Short mmCIF file of C-alpha atoms in Angstrom, two decimals:
data_model
loop_
_atom_site.label_atom_id
_atom_site.label_comp_id
_atom_site.label_asym_id
_atom_site.label_seq_id
_atom_site.Cartn_x
_atom_site.Cartn_y
_atom_site.Cartn_z
CA UNK C 8 -19.03 -56.58 -16.47
CA UNK C 9 -20.28 -60.05 -15.42
CA UNK C 10 -22.11 -62.53 -17.68
CA UNK C 11 -23.70 -65.89 -16.83
CA UNK C 12 -24.14 -68.53 -19.54
CA UNK C 13 -25.68 -72.01 -19.40
CA UNK C 14 -24.81 -75.26 -21.13
CA UNK C 15 -26.30 -78.75 -21.07
CA UNK C 16 -23.90 -79.78 -18.31
CA UNK C 17 -23.46 -76.91 -15.90
CA UNK C 18 -23.84 -73.12 -15.79
CA UNK C 19 -20.66 -71.10 -16.20
CA UNK C 20 -19.77 -67.63 -15.01
CA UNK C 21 -17.63 -65.42 -17.23
CA UNK C 22 -15.83 -62.44 -15.68
CA UNK C 23 -14.84 -59.70 -18.12
CA UNK C 24 -12.47 -57.08 -16.73
CA UNK C 25 -12.49 -53.55 -18.24
CA UNK C 26 -10.14 -53.23 -21.22
CA UNK C 27 -6.77 -51.73 -20.44
CA UNK C 28 -3.10 -52.41 -20.66
CA UNK C 29 -3.57 -55.45 -18.41
CA UNK C 30 -6.81 -57.44 -18.60
CA UNK C 31 -7.81 -61.08 -18.87
CA UNK C 32 -10.84 -63.41 -18.96
CA UNK C 33 -11.72 -65.97 -16.27
CA UNK C 34 -14.34 -68.69 -16.69
CA UNK C 35 -15.80 -70.36 -13.59
CA UNK C 36 -18.13 -73.38 -13.66
CA UNK C 37 -20.99 -73.44 -11.14
CA UNK C 38 -22.58 -76.62 -9.78
CA UNK C 39 -26.08 -76.31 -8.31
CA UNK C 40 -26.66 -78.65 -5.36
CA UNK C 41 -30.00 -79.71 -3.92
CA UNK C 42 -31.08 -78.48 -0.48
CA UNK C 43 -33.37 -80.54 1.73
CA UNK C 44 -36.18 -77.97 1.58
CA UNK C 45 -39.09 -80.39 1.12
CA UNK C 46 -40.78 -82.77 3.54
CA UNK C 47 -42.46 -86.04 2.51
CA UNK C 48 -46.11 -85.62 1.55
CA UNK C 49 -48.72 -88.37 1.68
CA UNK C 50 -50.01 -89.46 -1.71
CA UNK C 51 -52.60 -92.15 -0.88
CA UNK C 52 -56.09 -91.83 -2.29
CA UNK C 53 -58.88 -91.70 -1.44
CA UNK C 54 -59.06 -90.08 1.96
CA UNK C 55 -59.77 -91.09 4.75
CA UNK C 56 -57.30 -93.99 4.87
CA UNK C 57 -59.30 -97.15 5.61
CA UNK C 58 -58.57 -100.88 5.48
CA UNK C 59 -59.91 -104.26 6.61
CA UNK C 60 -58.18 -107.47 7.61
CA UNK C 61 -59.37 -110.92 8.60
CA UNK C 62 -59.28 -111.53 12.37
CA UNK C 63 -57.51 -114.84 11.61
CA UNK C 64 -54.87 -113.24 9.37
CA UNK C 65 -51.43 -114.84 9.81
CA UNK C 66 -48.26 -112.84 10.31
CA UNK C 67 -47.18 -110.88 7.25
CA UNK C 68 -50.68 -110.45 5.78
CA UNK C 69 -50.82 -107.32 3.63
CA UNK C 70 -53.20 -104.65 4.99
CA UNK C 71 -52.48 -101.29 3.33
CA UNK C 72 -50.00 -99.57 1.01
CA UNK C 73 -48.50 -96.30 2.23
CA UNK C 74 -47.03 -93.83 -0.24
CA UNK C 75 -45.30 -90.50 0.34
CA UNK C 76 -43.44 -88.29 -2.13
CA UNK C 77 -40.52 -85.95 -1.47
CA UNK C 78 -39.63 -83.24 -3.99
CA UNK C 79 -35.91 -83.32 -3.18
CA UNK C 80 -33.29 -85.42 -4.95
CA UNK C 81 -30.78 -87.98 -3.83
CA UNK C 82 -30.71 -88.91 -0.17
CA UNK C 83 -32.94 -85.91 0.60
CA UNK C 84 -35.68 -87.48 -1.50
CA UNK C 85 -35.43 -91.06 -0.21
CA UNK C 86 -38.47 -91.89 1.94
CA UNK C 87 -38.85 -94.43 4.74
CA UNK C 88 -42.02 -95.31 6.65
CA UNK C 89 -42.58 -95.86 10.37
CA UNK C 90 -45.42 -96.79 12.71
CA UNK C 91 -45.37 -94.11 15.38
CA UNK C 92 -48.38 -95.09 17.49
CA UNK C 93 -51.38 -97.41 17.75
CA UNK C 94 -52.15 -100.95 16.67
CA UNK C 95 -51.39 -102.69 20.01
CA UNK C 96 -48.47 -104.48 18.40
CA UNK C 97 -50.73 -106.23 15.89
CA UNK C 98 -49.33 -104.36 12.88
CA UNK C 99 -45.94 -103.45 11.46
CA UNK C 100 -44.72 -101.20 8.64
CA UNK C 101 -42.08 -102.17 6.09
CA UNK C 102 -39.97 -99.02 6.23
CA UNK C 103 -38.67 -99.40 2.67
CA UNK C 104 -41.80 -100.45 0.79
CA UNK C 105 -44.40 -98.72 2.98
CA UNK C 106 -46.54 -101.83 3.36
CA UNK C 107 -48.63 -102.26 6.51
CA UNK C 108 -48.76 -105.95 7.51
CA UNK C 109 -49.97 -108.04 10.44
CA UNK C 110 -47.53 -109.28 13.08
CA UNK C 111 -49.42 -112.45 13.96
CA UNK C 112 -50.85 -111.29 17.28
CA UNK C 113 -54.50 -112.13 17.83
CA UNK C 114 -56.87 -109.55 16.35
CA UNK C 115 -60.17 -108.78 18.06
CA UNK C 116 -63.08 -109.35 15.69
CA UNK C 117 -64.91 -106.19 14.53
CA UNK C 118 -62.52 -103.97 16.45
CA UNK C 119 -61.18 -100.79 14.81
CA UNK C 120 -57.43 -100.25 15.14
CA UNK C 121 -56.09 -96.72 14.62
CA UNK C 122 -52.50 -96.55 13.38
CA UNK C 123 -50.45 -93.36 13.27
CA UNK C 124 -47.73 -93.53 10.60
CA UNK C 125 -45.03 -91.07 9.52
CA UNK C 126 -42.65 -90.78 6.57
CA UNK C 127 -39.04 -89.55 6.90
CA UNK C 128 -36.62 -88.57 4.17
CA UNK C 129 -32.93 -89.46 4.20
CA UNK C 130 -31.97 -86.38 6.20
CA UNK C 131 -34.68 -86.73 8.84
CA UNK C 132 -37.38 -84.35 7.57
CA UNK C 133 -40.69 -85.72 8.85
CA UNK C 134 -44.11 -85.74 7.25
CA UNK C 135 -47.26 -84.90 9.20
CA UNK C 136 -48.67 -88.09 10.76
CA UNK C 137 -51.31 -89.99 8.80
CA UNK C 138 -54.08 -91.95 10.53
CA UNK C 139 -54.96 -95.36 9.15
CA UNK C 140 -58.15 -97.07 10.34
CA UNK C 141 -58.09 -100.88 10.18
CA UNK C 142 -61.11 -103.03 11.08
CA UNK C 143 -60.59 -106.71 11.89
CA UNK C 144 -63.57 -108.25 10.12
CA UNK C 145 -66.37 -106.90 7.95
CA UNK C 146 -66.57 -103.20 7.30
CA UNK C 147 -69.44 -101.22 5.82
CA UNK C 148 -68.78 -99.04 2.79
CA UNK C 149 -67.39 -95.61 3.70
CA UNK C 150 -68.17 -92.41 1.82
CA UNK C 151 -65.13 -90.32 0.93
CA UNK C 152 -66.93 -87.29 2.42
CA UNK C 153 -68.68 -87.21 5.78
CA UNK C 154 -71.22 -84.90 4.09
CA UNK C 155 -71.70 -83.14 0.77
CA UNK C 156 -72.90 -79.63 -0.08
CA UNK C 157 -73.46 -78.24 -3.54
CA UNK C 158 -75.11 -75.22 -5.15
CA UNK C 159 -76.88 -75.66 -8.47
CA UNK C 160 -78.61 -73.01 -10.60
CA UNK C 161 -82.33 -73.04 -11.11
CA UNK C 162 -83.30 -74.41 -14.49
CA UNK C 163 -80.71 -77.20 -14.17
CA UNK C 164 -81.97 -79.71 -16.76
CA UNK C 165 -83.89 -82.75 -15.61
CA UNK C 166 -81.72 -85.88 -15.64
CA UNK C 167 -78.40 -84.02 -15.87
CA UNK C 168 -76.05 -85.24 -13.09
CA UNK C 169 -74.86 -82.42 -10.84
CA UNK C 170 -73.04 -84.47 -8.18
CA UNK C 171 -71.52 -87.94 -7.86
CA UNK C 172 -71.02 -89.44 -4.40
CA UNK C 173 -68.49 -92.20 -3.90
CA UNK C 174 -68.04 -94.82 -1.22
CA UNK C 175 -65.07 -97.12 -0.61
CA UNK C 176 -66.05 -100.76 -0.30
CA UNK C 177 -64.06 -103.56 1.30
CA UNK C 178 -65.84 -106.88 0.73
CA UNK C 179 -65.29 -107.13 -3.05
CA UNK C 180 -69.04 -107.23 -3.51
CA UNK C 181 -71.20 -105.06 -5.79
CA UNK C 182 -72.11 -101.72 -4.22
CA UNK C 183 -75.30 -99.77 -4.87
CA UNK C 184 -76.50 -96.27 -4.00
CA UNK C 185 -80.00 -95.20 -3.02
CA UNK C 186 -81.82 -92.19 -1.55
CA UNK C 187 -83.13 -92.63 1.99
CA UNK C 188 -84.44 -89.04 2.14
CA UNK C 189 -85.69 -87.55 -1.12
CA UNK C 190 -87.86 -84.42 -0.66
CA UNK C 191 -90.94 -84.58 -2.90
CA UNK C 192 -89.11 -87.18 -5.03
CA UNK C 193 -87.32 -84.32 -6.77
CA UNK C 194 -84.03 -86.20 -7.00
CA UNK C 195 -82.81 -89.49 -8.40
CA UNK C 196 -79.53 -91.39 -8.06
CA UNK C 197 -77.90 -93.94 -10.33
CA UNK C 198 -77.49 -97.13 -8.34
CA UNK C 199 -74.14 -98.07 -9.83
CA UNK C 200 -72.39 -94.67 -10.15
CA UNK C 201 -73.83 -92.52 -7.35
CA UNK C 202 -74.69 -89.71 -9.80
CA UNK C 203 -77.48 -87.47 -8.50
CA UNK C 204 -79.82 -85.54 -10.80
CA UNK C 205 -83.19 -83.78 -10.76
CA UNK C 206 -86.46 -85.42 -11.74
CA UNK C 207 -87.81 -82.05 -12.88
CA UNK C 208 -86.55 -78.51 -13.40
CA UNK C 209 -86.69 -76.29 -10.31
CA UNK C 210 -87.59 -72.60 -10.17
CA UNK C 211 -85.90 -70.37 -7.60
CA UNK C 212 -88.91 -68.08 -7.28
CA UNK C 213 -91.57 -70.76 -6.71
CA UNK C 214 -89.77 -73.84 -5.33
CA UNK C 215 -87.96 -74.53 -2.09
CA UNK C 216 -84.39 -73.22 -2.19
CA UNK C 217 -82.61 -75.69 0.11
CA UNK C 218 -82.93 -79.48 0.20
CA UNK C 219 -81.47 -82.13 2.48
CA UNK C 220 -80.93 -85.59 1.01
CA UNK C 221 -79.74 -88.77 2.71
CA UNK C 222 -77.77 -91.15 0.49
CA UNK C 223 -77.09 -94.78 1.37
CA UNK C 224 -74.38 -97.04 -0.02
CA UNK C 225 -74.76 -100.77 0.53
CA UNK C 226 -72.96 -103.94 -0.50
CA UNK C 227 -74.89 -106.84 -1.95
CA UNK C 228 -75.53 -109.46 -0.86
CA UNK C 229 -75.76 -108.65 2.82
CA UNK C 230 -76.82 -105.68 4.86
CA UNK C 231 -73.57 -103.72 5.23
CA UNK C 232 -74.44 -100.10 4.49
CA UNK C 233 -73.65 -96.53 5.47
CA UNK C 234 -75.26 -93.15 4.84
CA UNK C 235 -74.24 -89.55 4.29
CA UNK C 236 -76.00 -86.18 3.98
CA UNK C 237 -76.19 -84.13 0.80
CA UNK C 238 -77.28 -80.49 1.00
CA UNK C 239 -78.48 -78.96 -2.27
CA UNK C 240 -78.84 -75.18 -2.55
CA UNK C 241 -80.76 -73.73 -5.48
CA UNK C 242 -79.32 -70.44 -6.76
CA UNK C 243 -81.12 -67.74 -8.72
CA UNK C 244 -80.55 -67.28 -12.43
CA UNK C 245 -81.41 -64.09 -14.28
CA UNK C 246 -84.21 -65.73 -16.22
CA UNK C 247 -86.91 -63.07 -15.83
CA UNK C 248 -87.32 -59.93 -17.95
CA UNK C 249 -88.46 -56.66 -16.32
CA UNK C 250 -92.09 -55.89 -17.11
CA UNK C 251 -93.87 -52.56 -16.76
CA UNK C 252 -97.30 -52.62 -15.15
CA UNK C 253 -98.64 -50.73 -18.18
CA UNK C 254 -97.50 -50.79 -21.78
CA UNK C 255 -98.47 -47.12 -22.21
CA UNK C 256 -98.35 -44.34 -19.60
CA UNK C 257 -99.97 -41.00 -20.40
CA UNK C 258 -100.60 -37.64 -18.80
CA UNK C 259 -102.68 -34.80 -20.26
CA UNK C 260 -102.90 -31.08 -19.68
CA UNK C 261 -99.29 -30.46 -18.77
CA UNK C 262 -98.67 -26.69 -18.77
CA UNK C 263 -95.64 -25.25 -20.49
CA UNK C 264 -94.63 -23.57 -17.26
CA UNK C 265 -93.65 -26.78 -15.47
CA UNK C 266 -90.10 -26.85 -14.11
CA UNK C 267 -87.51 -29.62 -13.98
CA UNK C 268 -88.61 -30.28 -10.39
CA UNK C 269 -92.20 -31.02 -11.42
CA UNK C 270 -93.23 -34.68 -11.21
CA UNK C 271 -95.22 -35.58 -14.31
CA UNK C 272 -96.07 -39.24 -13.73
CA UNK C 273 -94.82 -42.47 -12.17
CA UNK C 274 -93.89 -45.62 -14.08
CA UNK C 275 -93.29 -48.98 -12.41
CA UNK C 276 -91.72 -52.24 -13.55
CA UNK C 277 -91.25 -55.55 -11.73
CA UNK C 278 -88.85 -58.47 -12.14
CA UNK C 279 -89.64 -61.97 -10.84
CA UNK C 280 -85.97 -62.75 -10.07
CA UNK C 281 -84.28 -62.13 -6.71
CA UNK C 282 -81.36 -60.10 -5.38
CA UNK C 283 -79.34 -58.14 -7.93
CA UNK C 284 -81.21 -59.89 -10.71
CA UNK C 285 -84.37 -58.08 -9.57
CA UNK C 286 -82.86 -54.63 -8.87
CA UNK C 287 -84.10 -52.29 -11.60
CA UNK C 288 -82.62 -49.13 -13.08
CA UNK C 289 -84.86 -46.82 -15.13
CA UNK C 290 -83.85 -44.92 -18.26
CA UNK C 291 -85.67 -42.51 -20.56
CA UNK C 292 -84.86 -42.47 -24.25
CA UNK C 293 -85.80 -38.80 -24.71
CA UNK C 294 -83.51 -35.80 -24.11
CA UNK C 295 -86.56 -33.76 -23.05
CA UNK C 296 -87.27 -35.84 -19.93
CA UNK C 297 -85.44 -37.45 -17.00
CA UNK C 298 -86.44 -40.31 -14.73
CA UNK C 299 -85.60 -41.00 -11.08
CA UNK C 300 -84.39 -44.32 -9.65
CA UNK C 301 -87.98 -44.90 -8.50
CA UNK C 302 -89.51 -44.34 -11.93
CA UNK C 303 -90.73 -40.74 -11.54
CA UNK C 304 -90.63 -38.78 -14.81
CA UNK C 305 -89.57 -35.10 -14.80
CA UNK C 306 -89.04 -32.51 -17.54
CA UNK C 307 -85.37 -32.17 -18.44
CA UNK C 308 -85.91 -28.57 -19.59
CA UNK C 309 -88.60 -26.18 -20.83
CA UNK C 310 -91.47 -27.92 -22.62
CA UNK C 311 -93.26 -26.45 -25.63
CA UNK C 312 -96.95 -26.58 -26.49
CA UNK C 313 -96.27 -25.59 -30.08
CA UNK C 314 -94.96 -28.99 -31.14
CA UNK C 315 -96.74 -31.43 -33.50
CA UNK C 316 -100.04 -32.52 -31.99
CA UNK C 317 -98.93 -30.82 -28.74
CA UNK C 318 -97.59 -34.24 -27.77
CA UNK C 319 -94.34 -35.69 -26.45
CA UNK C 320 -94.03 -39.42 -27.02
CA UNK C 321 -91.00 -41.40 -25.85
CA UNK C 322 -89.81 -44.76 -24.50
CA UNK C 323 -88.77 -45.59 -20.93
CA UNK C 324 -86.68 -48.66 -20.16
CA UNK C 325 -86.11 -50.76 -17.02
CA UNK C 326 -82.90 -52.84 -16.81
CA UNK C 327 -82.13 -55.43 -14.11
CA UNK C 328 -78.80 -55.83 -12.30
CA UNK C 329 -77.89 -59.29 -13.59
CA UNK C 330 -74.47 -60.15 -14.97
CA UNK C 331 -76.19 -60.47 -18.35
CA UNK C 332 -78.93 -57.88 -17.84
CA UNK C 333 -82.43 -57.99 -19.31
CA UNK C 334 -84.53 -54.95 -20.17
CA UNK C 335 -88.19 -54.10 -20.61
CA UNK C 336 -89.77 -51.01 -22.17
CA UNK C 337 -92.97 -48.96 -22.08
CA UNK C 338 -94.31 -45.95 -23.98
CA UNK C 339 -94.93 -42.56 -22.30
CA UNK C 340 -97.17 -39.85 -23.78
CA UNK C 341 -97.20 -36.32 -22.40
CA UNK C 342 -99.86 -34.01 -23.88
CA UNK C 343 -99.31 -30.31 -23.38
CA UNK C 344 -101.88 -27.66 -22.40
CA UNK C 345 -101.75 -24.22 -23.94
CA UNK C 346 -100.78 -21.33 -21.68
CA UNK C 347 -101.36 -17.68 -22.61
CA UNK C 348 -97.66 -16.99 -22.85
CA UNK C 349 -97.65 -15.07 -26.15
CA UNK C 350 -98.48 -11.30 -26.54
CA UNK C 351 -100.60 -10.10 -29.49
CA UNK C 352 -98.67 -8.63 -32.40
CA UNK C 353 -99.98 -6.52 -35.32
CA UNK C 354 -99.24 -7.88 -38.71
CA UNK C 355 -98.22 -4.37 -39.82
CA UNK C 356 -96.66 -1.51 -37.93
CA UNK C 357 -99.17 1.03 -36.72
#
């Protein structure tokens, strides 16, 4: 039998040999060592990685802070940083601290420099390259997404934010957001936070279902600005209740001889939703009748004229296919006609 026990210092392995004339107990201590099974992973936010620097920046000017994490321990988890490509010799990377700095070479005003950087751990495991964009001069704000897409349910309350766009700014000036394209003025945006909301509640069945917005971020004072697209898709909510075209359906003169294949009448309900929310299933709340998926009512068995008032009265129900289904009901009246299906009988034997 073998047993493994753990202490605060190290796990130990106890070997118990079967009892007998000669047996003994050995205790072995186990030391778990780390394996270099992780690679450095970039941890800078937000993405993409963007920076600006003055074209007149002297050597050693700080540009950007790199950061990568390695899940290993010891030397396997120690990370160093390297510039693998780009920059035309104008930039350098401090391999220990991960700081990108200028080298003192002349920078071309308003030019974008693309730097490819990598991170290596102490045993040589390499991260995927990261691309850093550096502009020498002024740079317009940059949205963290090249475009946005979001689905919101109909009946989203007016004024309730459903999306916040965000732009990185580089000039240390106030930034504001505005809508360049705003279909029918249905949307509004908070200038300081980028939160987008509706100016009125939308209905999936009567309003447009897809909207394209154009959002601008700009720094003040000045005219540095950038724009991005926002697609808004309106989704259907199960907010309609099935309604029958009539509250009462009736049929008269139904003979007792009808069979279960005889169509008695047709009921019909509608639902103003879409998709599954508008797919209806019919039910009858009487054991004497059945109803088809299309709302046709049939006898479920033999019908009898000799019932009170010669009348069958029951409820039919239509239920939609929503996750939280809604139902509507109507009344059905079936009045029977007498058939000469009884033979005369004497009250006394002859």
